[in-house]
């Protein structure tokens, strides 16, 4: 069997890491790459992502140029968090005959925030006989697929609480700004109000995915973003936080059904949480028959986990029925230690 | 859409619990029941499983009699732990046009201990256009499907350690005997030697399932069964354990690949572990990129979890491609809080 041919769109921290992981896997081969950064265009993909070998793929400024005269089985799309921004990119990829894996957070369950575009993607993918999926560490794994899996033995579920408590220290300027790190409490409130401080993107998607899997009809989802005001000095290469300033964003969400809270998720993200004696981890509490109380400490790292989930889902998106699919529609996604081609079957109908 | 029609074979503690759970689910309907216990034969299934309503299904002594003049979509098979014992029952069910869910531990991955029968079941199911799956809390969930899912974000996996530490106190005479509870250390050793003390059935199945999913080629699996000798008096309605006697079985397994241990599982099962200051729980440690350290405390209860997994997998076995399938071949299995029929799609090909 030929290698699975992989195209890449977006070679930032995540997209570049995905390309490095693809290069390490038996049975996968990168055949095309797109990025808008002039410093990357025209160079060999291997050099751009920091490998010490050539991949014989020149980074192109557009998908059309990247794919000229070649075909790929799947596009790894890492350009944006939002359905409205990746929508035309997904359509272009489908028109070029590729299945699509994207780490755009909203694409984990695009019916939450962009139902019309979700339906258009679904119809277009079906017409082309191809599949599109959104994944990542969160949404995609910790606060949805893992929770759904944990209910496997449950006779009923009354309520799900979960928390993902992580460390933002490794991230760069963009994340500091979108999480409000280094602001004053007043600047934080203004940033939330004007939409520049977004916190976590994914609560509505994770909760929507869980509700659809379990068969819950939600009334509404309420979210709140509060500043994590530091008592101590904290600093990273990208930001300095004096005591009294904001070290991160405590983003929470509640999902209601029949007027009752049935899901309550918390995702406080800050730099150097250990300086405030906060232990990082992923936590899930399922109240039902039986109840479960699960902790993963420390948390599954966001960057590594997102790259891993995106690459590990490649065989599933190739095998899947055509259309827009979710992590709850496909077989369990897992680490691939052998040849990826061993997991490729006949595409479902 | 009509209700999903469910037949039951085996109405003991687990099979009876499965039938009660089926009776509680919207979209499922029990249409036939088989048991060899003369005290159950001829009575209404509702009374036999302790419901306060009739189900209008008489318990029959054989599948042929139970199915006379009727059809079912799926058989819930809870008669034995071993492939060789459920094999003819599975063939009979396939010949009557039913998909099969079984909680026979060896059926979670029958290629481990009965590869020829596994191939025969697979061929027979494919010829009939039907699907067969083995599931349960363990094997089926904690030490395999959950572990496989937890690797979703991993770039590679070097080693997996896991422990399921549970409480045998709720179980009856059969489990006490097969785990050696209430024996002397000498009797325990003799029971292990003559095969009457079996410990946990499922290590080879769980490890085989994980290895196949991840793409590991194992050299061999080594198992060990040691007595848990009590320092204190322990007692249940079925057994009394004096200090110096055996309160349970510490069953462990190691899987080797290329001469190295890549999986190391432990499943100590005893009555009243809290009397020895043992905290029950399910634990998974994945060494890889990234590593994970997961705990579920207390453990997912074995009986409830097995019933739940068996019923929750019903839509997946109906939708699945024909043949003998595993928990790693189907979409994430999860609690069903709505109508089971909402999860039924077109059978894959």
Coordinates of N, CA and C in Angstrom, one line a residue, chain A residues 21 25 135-136 140-141 145-146 148-155 157 213-216 289-290 292-297 300-301 304-305 307-309 312 327-338 343 348-349, chain B residues 21 25 135-136 140-141 145-146 148-155 157 213-216 289-290 292-297 300-301 304-305 307-309 312 327-338 343 348-349:
Chain A
X21 N 5.1 15.5 13.7 CA 4.6 14.2 14.1 C 4.3 13.3 12.9
X25 N 5.9 9.3 11.6 CA 5.0 8.1 11.6 C 5.2 7.3 10.4
X135 N -10.8 18.1 15.9 CA -10.3 17.5 17.1 C -9.3 18.3 17.7
X136 N -8.7 17.8 18.8 CA -7.7 18.5 19.5 C -7.7 18.0 21.0
X140 N -12.3 18.2 21.9 CA -11.8 17.0 21.2 C -11.5 15.8 22.0
X141 N -11.0 16.1 23.2 CA -10.5 14.9 24.0 C -11.0 15.1 25.5
X145 N -14.7 13.8 24.5 CA -14.5 12.4 24.2 C -14.2 11.6 25.4
X146 N -13.3 12.1 26.2 CA -13.0 11.3 27.5 C -14.2 11.2 28.4
X148 N -17.4 11.3 27.5 CA -18.4 10.4 26.9 C -17.9 9.0 27.1
X149 N -16.6 8.7 27.0 CA -16.2 7.3 27.2 C -16.3 6.9 28.6
X150 N -16.1 7.8 29.6 CA -16.2 7.5 31.0 C -17.6 7.1 31.4
X151 N -18.7 7.4 30.6 CA -20.0 7.0 30.9 C -20.4 5.6 30.4
X152 N -19.4 4.9 29.8 CA -19.6 3.7 29.1 C -20.3 2.7 30.0
X153 N -20.1 2.6 31.3 CA -20.7 1.7 32.2 C -21.9 2.2 32.9
X154 N -22.3 3.4 32.6 CA -23.4 4.1 33.4 C -24.8 3.7 32.9
X155 N -25.7 3.4 33.8 CA -27.1 3.2 33.5 C -27.8 4.5 33.3
X157 N -27.1 9.1 33.8 CA -26.2 10.2 34.2 C -27.1 11.3 34.6
X213 N -24.4 12.9 22.2 CA -24.1 11.5 22.4 C -25.0 10.9 23.4
X214 N -25.2 11.5 24.5 CA -26.0 10.9 25.6 C -27.5 11.0 25.4
X215 N -27.9 11.9 24.4 CA -29.3 12.0 24.2 C -30.0 13.1 25.0
X216 N -29.2 14.1 25.5 CA -29.8 15.2 26.3 C -30.2 16.3 25.3
X289 N -25.4 6.4 37.9 CA -25.4 5.0 38.3 C -24.5 4.2 37.4
X290 N -23.3 3.9 37.8 CA -22.6 4.4 39.0 C -22.0 5.8 38.8
X292 N -18.6 8.3 39.0 CA -17.2 8.2 38.8 C -16.5 9.5 39.2
X293 N -15.3 9.4 39.7 CA -14.5 10.5 40.1 C -13.1 10.3 39.6
X294 N -12.8 11.0 38.5 CA -11.5 10.7 37.7 C -10.6 11.9 37.8
X295 N -9.3 11.7 38.0 CA -8.3 12.7 38.0 C -7.1 12.3 37.1
X296 N -6.7 13.2 36.3 CA -5.4 13.0 35.6 C -4.5 14.1 35.9
X297 N -3.4 13.8 36.7 CA -2.5 14.8 37.2 C -1.1 14.5 36.8
X300 N -3.2 16.7 30.8 CA -2.6 16.3 29.5 C -2.2 17.6 28.8
X301 N -0.9 17.7 28.4 CA -0.4 19.0 27.9 C -1.2 19.4 26.6
X304 N 1.1 19.3 22.9 CA 1.3 17.9 22.5 C 0.1 17.1 22.3
X305 N -0.9 17.3 23.2 CA -2.2 16.5 23.0 C -2.9 16.9 21.8
X307 N -1.6 18.1 18.9 CA -0.9 17.5 17.8 C -1.2 16.0 17.7
X308 N -1.1 15.3 18.8 CA -1.3 13.9 18.9 C -2.7 13.5 18.4
X309 N -3.7 14.2 18.9 CA -5.1 13.8 18.6 C -5.3 14.0 17.1
X312 N -3.4 11.2 15.2 CA -4.0 9.9 15.5 C -5.4 9.7 14.9
X327 N -15.9 13.3 17.0 CA -15.2 12.3 17.7 C -16.1 11.2 18.3
X328 N -17.4 11.5 18.4 CA -18.3 10.5 19.0 C -18.8 9.6 17.9
X329 N -18.5 9.9 16.6 CA -19.0 9.1 15.5 C -18.0 8.0 15.0
X330 N -16.8 8.1 15.5 CA -15.7 7.2 15.0 C -15.2 6.2 16.0
X331 N -14.5 5.2 15.6 CA -13.9 4.3 16.6 C -13.0 5.1 17.5
X332 N -12.7 4.5 18.7 CA -11.8 5.1 19.7 C -10.5 5.5 19.0
X333 N -10.2 6.8 19.1 CA -8.9 7.3 18.6 C -7.8 7.1 19.6
X334 N -6.6 6.7 19.2 CA -5.6 6.2 20.1 C -4.2 6.4 19.5
X335 N -3.2 6.3 20.3 CA -1.8 6.4 19.8 C -1.6 5.4 18.7
X336 N -0.8 5.8 17.7 CA -0.4 4.8 16.6 C 1.1 4.6 16.8
X337 N 1.4 3.4 17.2 CA 2.8 3.0 17.4 C 3.4 2.2 16.2
X338 N 2.5 1.7 15.4 CA 2.9 0.9 14.2 C 2.8 1.7 13.0
X343 N -4.1 0.6 9.8 CA -5.5 1.1 10.3 C -6.4 1.6 9.2
X348 N -16.4 3.8 4.7 CA -17.8 3.4 5.0 C -18.7 4.1 4.1
X349 N -19.9 3.6 3.9 CA -20.9 4.2 3.1 C -22.1 4.7 4.0
Chain B
X21 N -32.1 -3.4 33.2 CA -31.7 -2.2 32.5 C -32.3 -2.0 31.2
X25 N -35.0 1.3 29.6 CA -34.5 2.1 28.5 C -35.6 2.3 27.4
X135 N -18.1 -7.5 25.7 CA -17.9 -6.3 26.5 C -18.1 -6.5 28.0
X136 N -18.0 -5.5 28.8 CA -18.1 -5.6 30.2 C -17.3 -4.5 30.9
X140 N -13.2 -5.0 28.7 CA -14.2 -4.3 28.0 C -14.2 -2.8 28.2
X141 N -13.7 -2.4 29.4 CA -13.8 -0.9 29.7 C -12.5 -0.5 30.4
X145 N -10.5 -0.5 26.9 CA -11.1 0.6 26.1 C -10.7 2.0 26.7
X146 N -10.8 2.1 28.0 CA -10.4 3.3 28.7 C -8.9 3.7 28.4
X148 N -7.0 2.6 26.0 CA -6.8 2.9 24.5 C -7.2 4.4 24.3
X149 N -8.4 4.8 24.9 CA -8.8 6.2 24.7 C -7.9 7.2 25.3
X150 N -7.3 6.8 26.5 CA -6.4 7.8 27.1 C -5.1 8.0 26.3
X151 N -4.8 7.2 25.3 CA -3.6 7.4 24.5 C -3.9 8.4 23.3
X152 N -5.1 8.9 23.3 CA -5.6 9.6 22.1 C -4.7 10.8 21.8
X153 N -4.1 11.5 22.7 CA -3.2 12.6 22.5 C -1.7 12.2 22.4
X154 N -1.4 10.9 22.5 CA 0.0 10.5 22.6 C 0.7 10.4 21.3
X155 N 1.9 10.9 21.2 CA 2.7 10.8 20.0 C 3.4 9.4 20.0
X157 N 3.9 5.7 22.8 CA 3.7 5.1 24.1 C 4.8 4.1 24.3
X213 N -4.7 -2.4 18.9 CA -5.1 -1.0 18.5 C -3.9 -0.2 18.3
X214 N -2.9 -0.3 19.2 CA -1.7 0.6 19.2 C -0.7 0.2 18.1
X215 N -0.9 -1.1 17.6 CA 0.1 -1.6 16.6 C 1.3 -2.2 17.2
X216 N 1.2 -2.8 18.5 CA 2.3 -3.5 19.1 C 2.2 -5.0 18.8
X289 N 4.7 10.2 25.2 CA 4.8 11.6 24.9 C 3.4 12.1 24.5
X290 N 2.6 12.7 25.4 CA 2.9 13.0 26.8 C 2.6 11.7 27.7
X292 N 0.6 10.2 31.1 CA -0.6 10.5 31.8 C -0.6 9.6 33.1
X293 N -1.3 10.2 34.1 CA -1.4 9.5 35.4 C -2.9 9.7 35.8
X294 N -3.7 8.6 35.7 CA -5.1 8.7 35.8 C -5.6 7.9 37.0
X295 N -6.5 8.4 37.8 CA -7.1 7.6 38.9 C -8.6 7.8 38.9
X296 N -9.3 6.8 39.1 CA -10.8 6.8 39.3 C -11.0 6.2 40.6
X297 N -11.4 7.0 41.6 CA -11.6 6.5 43.0 C -13.0 6.8 43.5
X300 N -14.8 1.8 39.3 CA -16.1 1.7 38.7 C -16.7 0.3 39.1
X301 N -17.8 0.2 39.7 CA -18.3 -1.0 40.3 C -18.5 -2.1 39.2
X304 N -22.5 -3.2 38.2 CA -23.2 -2.2 37.5 C -22.5 -1.8 36.2
X305 N -21.2 -1.7 36.2 CA -20.5 -1.3 35.0 C -20.6 -2.3 33.9
X307 N -23.2 -4.5 33.4 CA -24.6 -4.3 32.9 C -24.7 -3.1 32.0
X308 N -24.1 -2.0 32.4 CA -24.2 -0.7 31.7 C -23.5 -0.9 30.3
X309 N -22.3 -1.4 30.3 CA -21.5 -1.5 29.1 C -22.3 -2.4 28.1
X312 N -25.3 -0.4 26.8 CA -24.9 0.8 26.0 C -24.3 0.4 24.7
X327 N -14.4 -3.7 21.1 CA -14.7 -2.3 21.6 C -13.8 -1.2 20.9
X328 N -12.7 -1.7 20.3 CA -11.9 -0.7 19.6 C -12.3 -0.5 18.1
X329 N -13.3 -1.2 17.7 CA -13.7 -1.1 16.3 C -14.9 -0.2 16.1
X330 N -15.6 0.2 17.2 CA -16.9 0.9 17.1 C -16.7 2.3 17.7
X331 N -17.7 3.1 17.4 CA -17.7 4.5 18.0 C -17.7 4.3 19.5
X332 N -17.2 5.4 20.2 CA -17.2 5.5 21.6 C -18.6 5.0 22.2
X333 N -18.5 4.0 23.1 CA -19.7 3.6 23.8 C -19.9 4.4 25.0
X334 N -21.2 4.8 25.3 CA -21.5 5.8 26.3 C -22.9 5.5 26.9
X335 N -23.2 6.2 28.0 CA -24.5 6.1 28.6 C -25.6 6.6 27.6
X336 N -26.7 5.9 27.6 CA -27.8 6.3 26.7 C -28.9 6.9 27.6
X337 N -29.1 8.2 27.6 CA -30.1 8.8 28.4 C -31.4 9.1 27.7
X338 N -31.4 9.0 26.4 CA -32.6 9.2 25.6 C -33.1 8.0 25.0
X343 N -30.0 6.3 18.2 CA -28.6 5.9 17.9 C -28.5 4.8 16.8
X348 N -23.4 -0.9 8.7 CA -22.2 -0.7 7.8 C -22.0 -1.9 7.0
X349 N -21.2 -1.7 5.9 CA -20.9 -2.8 5.0 C -19.4 -3.0 5.0

